[in-house]
């Protein structure tokens, strides 16, 4: 390649060499070389040859020195292509590390956990004075401890599903090879330890038991040992997700604020009961729907999900039906509220969400994995929206 580049410059020098002078010219001055008498034609030819040789030599020397100093930039300039960023630079390495951890953490589950804790914590608030520093500290402690446990649960699931994820989710760090198994084990172990440590330091028994039960169910769901790996069995998998998302999150984190932060009796008002019932529907839907785009890998590795047994289309419409039932019940509960503002907001809000769900469900292409995955993330968005409505139920 270098010889080709040099060759192209050599031709350019010859094509722009000064023209041969007339035989009548008295002299020729060649800058940087020497001058000759024009009367001797042979010397003129030698002069031009020496001129070219001298300038080419100087150019080659300069070019080779520049090439050695910055070969990559010279080649880039000639090809008119931008220079790629150095993958070994600290900034690039940090960006890659953060991106890998972001995907490893399964952010949609983290967002759902944080929103649910804030939402059910608000159900324990009885008046404006309850918004004290103790309340915000208690909510923050719960969110951070639950975040650590969430990383353990989703990370353990990825460690147990590396081969399956190479088919279903090849973008995850363990499946793609960005993380080694050793790295994955270190991450999940560290986050489990930090979660329990924080729960113990805080001293809230509802918070600690929420973390401990989530740890047990998350481990039983994923780890591949005899009598466990409950994700292989559709009913057991759904029960694990329902227990964590619908019961532990609503009840335990509400009690953390109600009994530990405020020091009140463990009374369960109407909004807490509604949240637990509604999220039972949602948790079952999440448990069923998450397997719809993963049917190929699940079939290969013998995961007997409901999608594998019943087919994608049937499970999809079961999920839509369950969510529409949940929205219908929510509308009835909202209409029975003695507070006019709560009645209007909850009825109208759930009616709008139910209509949006139905309209989008009718237009989905069930033959497209991309479309199904996008719809699954849409269900998580409905999940987030519900936690914005739950504190308004009265």
mmCIF file of C-alpha atoms in Angstrom:
data_model
loop_
_atom_site.group_PDB
_atom_site.id
_atom_site.type_symbol
_atom_site.label_atom_id
_atom_site.label_comp_id
_atom_site.label_asym_id
_atom_site.label_seq_id
_atom_site.Cartn_x
_atom_site.Cartn_y
_atom_site.Cartn_z
ATOM 1 C CA UNK A 1 0.000 0.000 0.000
ATOM 2 C CA UNK A 2 2.826 2.384 0.926
ATOM 3 C CA UNK A 3 4.572 1.763 -2.418
ATOM 4 C CA UNK A 4 1.354 2.572 -4.233
ATOM 5 C CA UNK A 5 0.973 5.839 -2.323
ATOM 6 C CA UNK A 6 4.587 6.839 -2.982
ATOM 7 C CA UNK A 7 4.224 5.857 -6.611
ATOM 8 C CA UNK A 8 1.230 8.122 -7.018
ATOM 9 C CA UNK A 9 3.149 11.059 -5.633
ATOM 10 C CA UNK A 10 6.130 10.282 -7.906
ATOM 11 C CA UNK A 11 3.963 10.490 -11.011
ATOM 12 C CA UNK A 12 2.545 13.768 -9.803
ATOM 13 C CA UNK A 13 6.024 15.263 -9.461
ATOM 14 C CA UNK A 14 6.946 14.294 -13.047
ATOM 15 C CA UNK A 15 3.684 15.655 -14.429
ATOM 16 C CA UNK A 16 4.342 19.034 -12.818
ATOM 17 C CA UNK A 17 8.068 19.270 -13.639
ATOM 18 C CA UNK A 18 9.159 22.500 -15.335
ATOM 19 C CA UNK A 19 9.123 22.272 -19.145
ATOM 20 C CA UNK A 20 12.339 21.763 -21.045
ATOM 21 C CA UNK A 21 13.807 25.087 -21.981
ATOM 22 C CA UNK A 22 14.413 26.248 -25.493
ATOM 23 C CA UNK A 23 17.774 25.470 -27.037
ATOM 24 C CA UNK A 24 18.189 29.206 -27.394
ATOM 25 C CA UNK A 25 17.980 29.835 -23.653
ATOM 26 C CA UNK A 26 21.186 30.904 -22.055
ATOM 27 C CA UNK A 27 20.816 29.121 -18.706
ATOM 28 C CA UNK A 28 18.531 27.060 -16.465
ATOM 29 C CA UNK A 29 18.288 27.491 -12.673
ATOM 30 C CA UNK A 30 16.973 24.484 -10.826
ATOM 31 C CA UNK A 31 16.109 25.418 -7.192
ATOM 32 C CA UNK A 32 17.848 23.205 -4.628
ATOM 33 C CA UNK A 33 19.934 21.318 -7.217
ATOM 34 C CA UNK A 34 22.290 23.070 -9.660
ATOM 35 C CA UNK A 35 22.341 25.151 -12.911
ATOM 36 C CA UNK A 36 23.630 24.193 -16.341
ATOM 37 C CA UNK A 37 24.311 25.839 -19.678
ATOM 38 C CA UNK A 38 21.469 25.533 -22.172
ATOM 39 C CA UNK A 39 23.856 25.021 -25.040
ATOM 40 C CA UNK A 40 24.514 21.468 -24.047
ATOM 41 C CA UNK A 41 21.331 19.480 -24.618
ATOM 42 C CA UNK A 42 22.685 16.386 -22.931
ATOM 43 C CA UNK A 43 23.400 18.340 -19.781
ATOM 44 C CA UNK A 44 19.840 19.760 -19.839
ATOM 45 C CA UNK A 45 18.366 16.267 -19.771
ATOM 46 C CA UNK A 46 20.723 15.297 -16.963
ATOM 47 C CA UNK A 47 19.733 18.493 -15.148
ATOM 48 C CA UNK A 48 16.029 17.676 -15.278
ATOM 49 C CA UNK A 49 16.665 14.095 -14.227
ATOM 50 C CA UNK A 50 18.725 15.309 -11.291
ATOM 51 C CA UNK A 51 16.001 17.857 -10.447
ATOM 52 C CA UNK A 52 13.381 15.123 -10.305
ATOM 53 C CA UNK A 53 15.611 12.757 -8.376
ATOM 54 C CA UNK A 54 16.566 15.407 -5.846
ATOM 55 C CA UNK A 55 12.978 16.528 -5.199
ATOM 56 C CA UNK A 56 11.599 12.997 -5.181
ATOM 57 C CA UNK A 57 14.283 11.991 -2.717
ATOM 58 C CA UNK A 58 13.445 14.864 -0.439
ATOM 59 C CA UNK A 59 9.712 14.182 -0.722
ATOM 60 C CA UNK A 60 10.125 10.443 -0.034
ATOM 61 C CA UNK A 61 12.259 11.166 3.003
ATOM 62 C CA UNK A 62 9.703 13.626 4.365
ATOM 63 C CA UNK A 63 6.788 11.344 3.559
ATOM 64 C CA UNK A 64 8.348 8.275 5.182
ATOM 65 C CA UNK A 65 9.161 10.250 8.320
ATOM 66 C CA UNK A 66 5.580 11.539 8.504
ATOM 67 C CA UNK A 67 4.277 8.027 7.838
ATOM 68 C CA UNK A 68 6.295 6.609 10.698
ATOM 69 C CA UNK A 69 5.074 9.325 13.050
ATOM 70 C CA UNK A 70 1.397 9.029 12.175
ATOM 71 C CA UNK A 71 0.730 6.295 9.627
ATOM 72 C CA UNK A 72 -2.881 5.893 10.640
ATOM 73 C CA UNK A 73 -3.764 9.561 10.137
ATOM 74 C CA UNK A 74 -1.994 9.736 6.740
ATOM 75 C CA UNK A 75 -3.880 6.705 5.470
ATOM 76 C CA UNK A 76 -7.107 8.120 6.841
ATOM 77 C CA UNK A 77 -6.556 11.470 5.156
ATOM 78 C CA UNK A 78 -5.844 9.844 1.779
ATOM 79 C CA UNK A 79 -8.916 7.613 1.983
ATOM 80 C CA UNK A 80 -11.023 10.492 3.350
ATOM 81 C CA UNK A 81 -12.294 8.263 6.186
ATOM 82 C CA UNK A 82 -12.499 9.436 9.848
ATOM 83 C CA UNK A 83 -10.098 7.918 12.337
ATOM 84 C CA UNK A 84 -11.841 5.443 14.630
ATOM 85 C CA UNK A 85 -11.696 6.217 18.372
ATOM 86 C CA UNK A 86 -9.081 4.293 20.288
ATOM 87 C CA UNK A 87 -10.858 1.352 21.994
ATOM 88 C CA UNK A 88 -8.177 1.262 24.674
ATOM 89 C CA UNK A 89 -8.757 4.866 25.782
ATOM 90 C CA UNK A 90 -10.128 5.240 29.361
ATOM 91 C CA UNK A 91 -13.200 7.132 28.140
ATOM 92 C CA UNK A 92 -14.099 4.444 25.610
ATOM 93 C CA UNK A 93 -13.526 1.645 28.141
ATOM 94 C CA UNK A 94 -15.698 3.361 30.765
ATOM 95 C CA UNK A 95 -18.491 3.877 28.231
ATOM 96 C CA UNK A 96 -18.417 0.199 27.242
ATOM 97 C CA UNK A 97 -18.402 -0.912 30.880
ATOM 98 C CA UNK A 98 -21.416 1.242 31.753
ATOM 99 C CA UNK A 99 -23.295 0.073 28.674
ATOM 100 C CA UNK A 100 -22.640 -3.591 29.503
ATOM 101 C CA UNK A 101 -23.773 -3.164 33.102
ATOM 102 C CA UNK A 102 -26.871 -1.289 31.927
ATOM 103 C CA UNK A 103 -27.886 -4.265 29.784
ATOM 104 C CA UNK A 104 -26.920 -6.734 32.513
ATOM 105 C CA UNK A 105 -29.175 -4.967 35.043
ATOM 106 C CA UNK A 106 -32.307 -5.325 32.833
ATOM 107 C CA UNK A 107 -33.302 -1.659 33.404
ATOM 108 C CA UNK A 108 -37.031 -2.127 32.775
ATOM 109 C CA UNK A 109 -37.207 -4.329 35.893
ATOM 110 C CA UNK A 110 -35.200 -1.808 37.929
ATOM 111 C CA UNK A 111 -37.526 1.036 36.935
ATOM 112 C CA UNK A 112 -40.573 -1.097 37.771
ATOM 113 C CA UNK A 113 -39.181 -1.963 41.202
ATOM 114 C CA UNK A 114 -38.347 1.665 42.055
ATOM 115 C CA UNK A 115 -41.752 2.959 40.919
ATOM 116 C CA UNK A 116 -43.619 0.265 42.821
ATOM 117 C CA UNK A 117 -41.772 1.042 46.075
ATOM 118 C CA UNK A 118 -42.464 4.773 45.779
ATOM 119 C CA UNK A 119 -46.119 4.117 44.919
ATOM 120 C CA UNK A 120 -46.907 1.737 47.787
ATOM 121 C CA UNK A 121 -44.926 3.910 50.209
ATOM 122 C CA UNK A 122 -47.260 6.805 49.385
ATOM 123 C CA UNK A 123 -50.195 4.634 50.449
ATOM 124 C CA UNK A 124 -48.960 4.898 54.044
ATOM 125 C CA UNK A 125 -49.065 8.715 53.942
ATOM 126 C CA UNK A 126 -52.101 10.064 55.793
ATOM 127 C CA UNK A 127 -51.415 13.802 55.859
ATOM 128 C CA UNK A 128 -48.926 16.368 54.576
ATOM 129 C CA UNK A 129 -46.845 16.238 57.765
ATOM 130 C CA UNK A 130 -46.015 12.587 56.977
ATOM 131 C CA UNK A 131 -43.678 13.835 54.229
ATOM 132 C CA UNK A 132 -40.813 14.063 56.686
ATOM 133 C CA UNK A 133 -37.082 13.400 56.224
ATOM 134 C CA UNK A 134 -37.654 10.004 57.858
ATOM 135 C CA UNK A 135 -40.145 9.110 55.115
ATOM 136 C CA UNK A 136 -37.765 10.000 52.278
ATOM 137 C CA UNK A 137 -34.853 8.221 53.967
ATOM 138 C CA UNK A 138 -37.006 5.119 54.482
ATOM 139 C CA UNK A 139 -38.098 5.114 50.825
ATOM 140 C CA UNK A 140 -34.515 5.590 49.630
ATOM 141 C CA UNK A 141 -33.255 2.728 51.826
ATOM 142 C CA UNK A 142 -35.929 0.439 50.402
ATOM 143 C CA UNK A 143 -35.192 1.426 46.786
ATOM 144 C CA UNK A 144 -31.426 0.940 47.097
ATOM 145 C CA UNK A 145 -31.710 -2.411 48.924
ATOM 146 C CA UNK A 146 -34.303 -3.649 46.394
ATOM 147 C CA UNK A 147 -32.125 -2.430 43.507
ATOM 148 C CA UNK A 148 -29.198 -4.496 44.797
ATOM 149 C CA UNK A 149 -31.426 -7.576 45.123
ATOM 150 C CA UNK A 150 -32.880 -6.971 41.662
ATOM 151 C CA UNK A 151 -29.364 -7.076 40.161
ATOM 152 C CA UNK A 152 -28.742 -10.375 41.955
ATOM 153 C CA UNK A 153 -31.957 -11.946 40.644
ATOM 154 C CA UNK A 154 -31.644 -10.864 37.000
ATOM 155 C CA UNK A 155 -27.907 -11.582 37.014
ATOM 156 C CA UNK A 156 -28.369 -15.098 38.389
ATOM 157 C CA UNK A 157 -30.979 -15.748 35.728
ATOM 158 C CA UNK A 158 -28.507 -14.720 33.023
ATOM 159 C CA UNK A 159 -25.783 -16.918 34.519
ATOM 160 C CA UNK A 160 -28.148 -19.883 34.377
ATOM 161 C CA UNK A 161 -29.339 -19.101 30.838
ATOM 162 C CA UNK A 162 -26.151 -18.275 28.935
ATOM 163 C CA UNK A 163 -26.733 -20.847 26.181
ATOM 164 C CA UNK A 164 -30.436 -20.015 25.922
ATOM 165 C CA UNK A 165 -29.713 -16.289 25.774
ATOM 166 C CA UNK A 166 -27.286 -16.854 22.894
ATOM 167 C CA UNK A 167 -30.434 -17.714 20.920
ATOM 168 C CA UNK A 168 -33.072 -15.493 22.582
ATOM 169 C CA UNK A 169 -31.100 -12.474 23.833
ATOM 170 C CA UNK A 170 -27.609 -12.433 22.275
ATOM 171 C CA UNK A 171 -27.126 -8.775 23.233
ATOM 172 C CA UNK A 172 -26.819 -9.566 26.964
ATOM 173 C CA UNK A 173 -23.230 -9.309 28.275
ATOM 174 C CA UNK A 174 -22.842 -12.940 29.343
ATOM 175 C CA UNK A 175 -24.371 -14.296 26.136
ATOM 176 C CA UNK A 176 -22.262 -12.004 23.949
ATOM 177 C CA UNK A 177 -19.034 -12.762 25.822
ATOM 178 C CA UNK A 178 -18.528 -9.215 27.171
ATOM 179 C CA UNK A 179 -18.746 -10.687 30.684
ATOM 180 C CA UNK A 180 -17.074 -13.916 31.662
ATOM 181 C CA UNK A 181 -18.862 -16.352 33.962
ATOM 182 C CA UNK A 182 -16.440 -15.367 36.726
ATOM 183 C CA UNK A 183 -17.346 -11.697 36.279
ATOM 184 C CA UNK A 184 -21.047 -12.524 36.426
ATOM 185 C CA UNK A 185 -20.611 -14.537 39.626
ATOM 186 C CA UNK A 186 -18.656 -11.720 41.273
ATOM 187 C CA UNK A 187 -21.321 -9.152 40.358
ATOM 188 C CA UNK A 188 -24.319 -11.146 41.609
ATOM 189 C CA UNK A 189 -22.534 -12.212 44.801
ATOM 190 C CA UNK A 190 -21.472 -8.649 45.581
ATOM 191 C CA UNK A 191 -24.934 -7.202 45.021
ATOM 192 C CA UNK A 192 -26.649 -9.893 47.089
ATOM 193 C CA UNK A 193 -24.226 -9.214 49.940
ATOM 194 C CA UNK A 194 -24.774 -5.426 49.728
ATOM 195 C CA UNK A 195 -28.554 -5.898 49.682
ATOM 196 C CA UNK A 196 -28.587 -8.010 52.845
ATOM 197 C CA UNK A 197 -26.031 -5.770 54.536
ATOM 198 C CA UNK A 198 -28.137 -2.667 53.911
ATOM 199 C CA UNK A 199 -31.312 -4.435 55.027
ATOM 200 C CA UNK A 200 -29.598 -5.525 58.242
ATOM 201 C CA UNK A 201 -28.101 -2.086 58.959
ATOM 202 C CA UNK A 202 -31.465 -0.358 58.425
ATOM 203 C CA UNK A 203 -33.049 -2.701 60.955
ATOM 204 C CA UNK A 204 -36.477 -2.907 59.310
ATOM 205 C CA UNK A 205 -37.871 -6.433 59.536
ATOM 206 C CA UNK A 206 -40.441 -5.925 56.716
ATOM 207 C CA UNK A 207 -37.614 -4.728 54.455
ATOM 208 C CA UNK A 208 -35.285 -7.578 55.450
ATOM 209 C CA UNK A 209 -37.951 -10.249 54.909
ATOM 210 C CA UNK A 210 -38.842 -8.724 51.537
ATOM 211 C CA UNK A 211 -35.204 -9.062 50.484
ATOM 212 C CA UNK A 212 -34.821 -12.561 51.926
ATOM 213 C CA UNK A 213 -37.964 -14.017 50.317
ATOM 214 C CA UNK A 214 -37.096 -12.366 46.998
ATOM 215 C CA UNK A 215 -33.632 -13.930 47.267
ATOM 216 C CA UNK A 216 -35.076 -17.406 47.880
ATOM 217 C CA UNK A 217 -37.627 -17.212 45.071
ATOM 218 C CA UNK A 218 -35.177 -15.657 42.621
ATOM 219 C CA UNK A 219 -32.653 -18.398 43.351
ATOM 220 C CA UNK A 220 -35.224 -21.184 43.080
ATOM 221 C CA UNK A 221 -36.470 -19.705 39.804
ATOM 222 C CA UNK A 222 -33.085 -19.717 38.072
ATOM 223 C CA UNK A 223 -30.420 -21.931 39.646
ATOM 224 C CA UNK A 224 -29.946 -25.234 37.851
ATOM 225 C CA UNK A 225 -29.864 -27.792 40.689
ATOM 226 C CA UNK A 226 -32.165 -30.729 41.455
ATOM 227 C CA UNK A 227 -35.660 -29.737 42.637
ATOM 228 C CA UNK A 228 -35.085 -26.104 41.629
ATOM 229 C CA UNK A 229 -34.859 -24.103 38.379
ATOM 230 C CA UNK A 230 -38.607 -23.543 38.627
ATOM 231 C CA UNK A 231 -38.614 -21.521 35.410
ATOM 232 C CA UNK A 232 -38.731 -24.884 33.596
ATOM 233 C CA UNK A 233 -42.307 -25.303 34.830
ATOM 234 C CA UNK A 234 -44.781 -22.728 33.592
ATOM 235 C CA UNK A 235 -46.999 -22.646 36.684
ATOM 236 C CA UNK A 236 -44.108 -22.456 39.155
ATOM 237 C CA UNK A 237 -42.441 -19.710 37.125
ATOM 238 C CA UNK A 238 -45.635 -17.640 37.118
ATOM 239 C CA UNK A 239 -46.080 -18.127 40.878
ATOM 240 C CA UNK A 240 -42.536 -16.908 41.582
ATOM 241 C CA UNK A 241 -43.064 -13.694 39.643
ATOM 242 C CA UNK A 242 -46.534 -13.169 41.118
ATOM 243 C CA UNK A 243 -45.268 -13.662 44.690
ATOM 244 C CA UNK A 244 -42.512 -11.064 44.263
ATOM 245 C CA UNK A 245 -44.209 -8.457 42.074
ATOM 246 C CA UNK A 246 -47.749 -8.668 43.422
ATOM 247 C CA UNK A 247 -47.428 -9.613 47.100
ATOM 248 C CA UNK A 248 -43.952 -8.914 48.486
ATOM 249 C CA UNK A 249 -43.553 -5.542 46.797
ATOM 250 C CA UNK A 250 -47.015 -4.289 47.792
ATOM 251 C CA UNK A 251 -47.256 -5.700 51.311
ATOM 252 C CA UNK A 252 -43.670 -5.737 52.609
ATOM 253 C CA UNK A 253 -42.623 -2.313 51.371
ATOM 254 C CA UNK A 254 -45.898 -0.788 52.572
ATOM 255 C CA UNK A 255 -45.272 -2.294 56.017
ATOM 256 C CA UNK A 256 -41.709 -0.972 55.947
ATOM 257 C CA UNK A 257 -43.079 2.592 55.822
ATOM 258 C CA UNK A 258 -46.209 1.992 57.906
ATOM 259 C CA UNK A 259 -44.647 0.124 60.824
ATOM 260 C CA UNK A 260 -40.907 0.864 60.755
ATOM 261 C CA UNK A 261 -40.816 4.489 59.557
ATOM 262 C CA UNK A 262 -44.092 5.734 61.048
ATOM 263 C CA UNK A 263 -44.363 3.218 63.905
ATOM 264 C CA UNK A 264 -48.061 2.555 63.240
ATOM 265 C CA UNK A 265 -50.138 -0.605 63.415
ATOM 266 C CA UNK A 266 -50.046 -2.886 60.328
ATOM 267 C CA UNK A 267 -53.428 -1.888 58.913
ATOM 268 C CA UNK A 268 -54.153 -2.579 55.226
ATOM 269 C CA UNK A 269 -56.378 0.105 53.678
ATOM 270 C CA UNK A 270 -58.388 -0.214 50.477
ATOM 271 C CA UNK A 271 -55.609 1.115 48.146
ATOM 272 C CA UNK A 272 -53.154 -1.549 49.381
ATOM 273 C CA UNK A 273 -55.677 -4.327 48.803
ATOM 274 C CA UNK A 274 -56.486 -2.918 45.360
ATOM 275 C CA UNK A 275 -52.790 -2.639 44.443
ATOM 276 C CA UNK A 276 -52.132 -6.242 45.494
ATOM 277 C CA UNK A 277 -55.080 -7.583 43.496
ATOM 278 C CA UNK A 278 -54.422 -5.502 40.387
ATOM 279 C CA UNK A 279 -50.720 -6.326 40.329
ATOM 280 C CA UNK A 280 -51.561 -10.022 40.648
ATOM 281 C CA UNK A 281 -53.113 -9.768 37.184
ATOM 282 C CA UNK A 282 -50.195 -7.759 35.870
ATOM 283 C CA UNK A 283 -47.588 -10.138 37.326
ATOM 284 C CA UNK A 284 -49.226 -13.148 35.688
ATOM 285 C CA UNK A 285 -49.279 -11.294 32.369
ATOM 286 C CA UNK A 286 -45.570 -10.411 32.666
ATOM 287 C CA UNK A 287 -44.761 -14.021 33.551
ATOM 288 C CA UNK A 288 -46.659 -15.291 30.507
ATOM 289 C CA UNK A 289 -45.707 -12.616 28.010
ATOM 290 C CA UNK A 290 -41.963 -12.616 28.630
ATOM 291 C CA UNK A 291 -41.769 -16.118 27.117
ATOM 292 C CA UNK A 292 -43.582 -15.243 23.872
ATOM 293 C CA UNK A 293 -40.538 -13.763 22.061
ATOM 294 C CA UNK A 294 -38.281 -16.489 23.562
ATOM 295 C CA UNK A 295 -40.126 -19.475 22.138
ATOM 296 C CA UNK A 296 -37.264 -20.598 19.848
ATOM 297 C CA UNK A 297 -34.622 -20.888 22.560
ATOM 298 C CA UNK A 298 -37.086 -22.342 25.073
ATOM 299 C CA UNK A 299 -38.016 -25.107 22.645
ATOM 300 C CA UNK A 300 -34.372 -25.962 21.974
ATOM 301 C CA UNK A 301 -33.469 -26.199 25.665
ATOM 302 C CA UNK A 302 -36.642 -27.864 26.924
ATOM 303 C CA UNK A 303 -38.241 -24.965 28.832
ATOM 304 C CA UNK A 304 -41.912 -25.914 28.970
ATOM 305 C CA UNK A 305 -43.392 -22.422 29.079
ATOM 306 C CA UNK A 306 -47.058 -21.769 28.341
ATOM 307 C CA UNK A 307 -45.992 -20.298 24.990
ATOM 308 C CA UNK A 308 -44.228 -23.542 24.036
ATOM 309 C CA UNK A 309 -47.287 -25.558 25.076
ATOM 310 C CA UNK A 310 -50.120 -23.380 23.791
ATOM 311 C CA UNK A 311 -48.528 -21.300 21.030
ATOM 312 C CA UNK A 312 -47.718 -17.616 20.746
ATOM 313 C CA UNK A 313 -51.071 -16.364 19.500
ATOM 314 C CA UNK A 314 -53.145 -18.049 22.204
ATOM 315 C CA UNK A 315 -50.899 -16.886 25.050
ATOM 316 C CA UNK A 316 -50.801 -13.367 23.607
ATOM 317 C CA UNK A 317 -54.582 -13.017 23.667
ATOM 318 C CA UNK A 318 -54.815 -14.595 27.137
ATOM 319 C CA UNK A 319 -52.508 -11.828 28.352
ATOM 320 C CA UNK A 320 -54.595 -9.130 26.683
ATOM 321 C CA UNK A 321 -57.788 -10.574 28.187
ATOM 322 C CA UNK A 322 -56.299 -10.663 31.699
ATOM 323 C CA UNK A 323 -55.173 -7.046 31.456
ATOM 324 C CA UNK A 324 -58.540 -5.883 30.153
ATOM 325 C CA UNK A 325 -60.256 -7.685 33.051
ATOM 326 C CA UNK A 326 -57.898 -5.934 35.459
ATOM 327 C CA UNK A 327 -58.721 -2.552 33.936
ATOM 328 C CA UNK A 328 -62.441 -3.337 34.131
ATOM 329 C CA UNK A 329 -62.163 -4.170 37.845
ATOM 330 C CA UNK A 330 -60.118 -1.006 38.408
ATOM 331 C CA UNK A 331 -62.851 1.087 36.782
ATOM 332 C CA UNK A 332 -65.460 -0.457 39.105
ATOM 333 C CA UNK A 333 -63.261 0.157 42.166
ATOM 334 C CA UNK A 334 -62.641 3.746 41.067
ATOM 335 C CA UNK A 335 -66.351 4.375 40.491
ATOM 336 C CA UNK A 336 -67.098 3.287 44.078
ATOM 337 C CA UNK A 337 -64.769 5.863 45.613
ATOM 338 C CA UNK A 338 -66.447 8.410 47.934
ATOM 339 C CA UNK A 339 -64.055 11.083 46.665
ATOM 340 C CA UNK A 340 -65.119 12.740 43.439
ATOM 341 C CA UNK A 341 -61.568 13.587 42.317
ATOM 342 C CA UNK A 342 -60.430 9.979 42.866
ATOM 343 C CA UNK A 343 -63.472 8.645 41.035
ATOM 344 C CA UNK A 344 -62.861 10.713 37.915
ATOM 345 C CA UNK A 345 -59.098 10.165 37.757
ATOM 346 C CA UNK A 346 -59.112 6.398 38.335
ATOM 347 C CA UNK A 347 -62.081 5.649 36.085
ATOM 348 C CA UNK A 348 -60.865 7.833 33.230
ATOM 349 C CA UNK A 349 -57.240 6.781 33.622
ATOM 350 C CA UNK A 350 -57.919 3.034 33.548
ATOM 351 C CA UNK A 351 -60.430 3.401 30.690
ATOM 352 C CA UNK A 352 -57.831 5.226 28.565
ATOM 353 C CA UNK A 353 -55.112 2.643 29.325
ATOM 354 C CA UNK A 354 -57.496 -0.220 28.480
ATOM 355 C CA UNK A 355 -58.413 1.350 25.128
ATOM 356 C CA UNK A 356 -54.782 2.025 24.231
ATOM 357 C CA UNK A 357 -53.911 -1.583 25.054
ATOM 358 C CA UNK A 358 -56.727 -2.951 22.908
ATOM 359 C CA UNK A 359 -55.921 -0.718 19.945
ATOM 360 C CA UNK A 360 -52.254 -1.639 19.949
ATOM 361 C CA UNK A 361 -52.941 -5.357 20.452
ATOM 362 C CA UNK A 362 -55.095 -5.533 17.305
ATOM 363 C CA UNK A 363 -52.320 -4.088 15.140
ATOM 364 C CA UNK A 364 -49.390 -6.255 16.278
ATOM 365 C CA UNK A 365 -47.648 -8.662 13.902
ATOM 366 C CA UNK A 366 -47.275 -11.907 15.852
ATOM 367 C CA UNK A 367 -44.897 -13.261 13.211
ATOM 368 C CA UNK A 368 -42.313 -10.602 14.063
ATOM 369 C CA UNK A 369 -40.091 -11.157 17.104
ATOM 370 C CA UNK A 370 -39.167 -7.468 17.073
ATOM 371 C CA UNK A 371 -42.836 -6.467 17.228
ATOM 372 C CA UNK A 372 -43.555 -8.906 20.058
ATOM 373 C CA UNK A 373 -40.551 -7.708 22.064
ATOM 374 C CA UNK A 374 -41.637 -4.101 21.536
ATOM 375 C CA UNK A 375 -45.126 -4.966 22.785
ATOM 376 C CA UNK A 376 -43.624 -6.641 25.860
ATOM 377 C CA UNK A 377 -41.831 -3.389 26.699
ATOM 378 C CA UNK A 378 -45.141 -1.582 26.129
ATOM 379 C CA UNK A 379 -46.705 -3.793 28.813
ATOM 380 C CA UNK A 380 -43.964 -2.655 31.190
ATOM 381 C CA UNK A 381 -44.889 0.939 30.350
ATOM 382 C CA UNK A 382 -48.492 0.161 31.312
ATOM 383 C CA UNK A 383 -47.070 -1.353 34.501
ATOM 384 C CA UNK A 384 -45.293 1.936 35.264
ATOM 385 C CA UNK A 385 -48.432 3.946 34.491
ATOM 386 C CA UNK A 386 -50.486 1.866 36.918
ATOM 387 C CA UNK A 387 -48.165 2.709 39.781
ATOM 388 C CA UNK A 388 -48.850 6.374 39.066
ATOM 389 C CA UNK A 389 -52.595 5.726 39.456
ATOM 390 C CA UNK A 390 -52.508 3.449 42.531
ATOM 391 C CA UNK A 391 -51.803 6.248 45.078
ATOM 392 C CA UNK A 392 -54.893 8.077 43.749
ATOM 393 C CA UNK A 393 -57.233 5.166 44.526
ATOM 394 C CA UNK A 394 -59.280 6.046 47.622
#
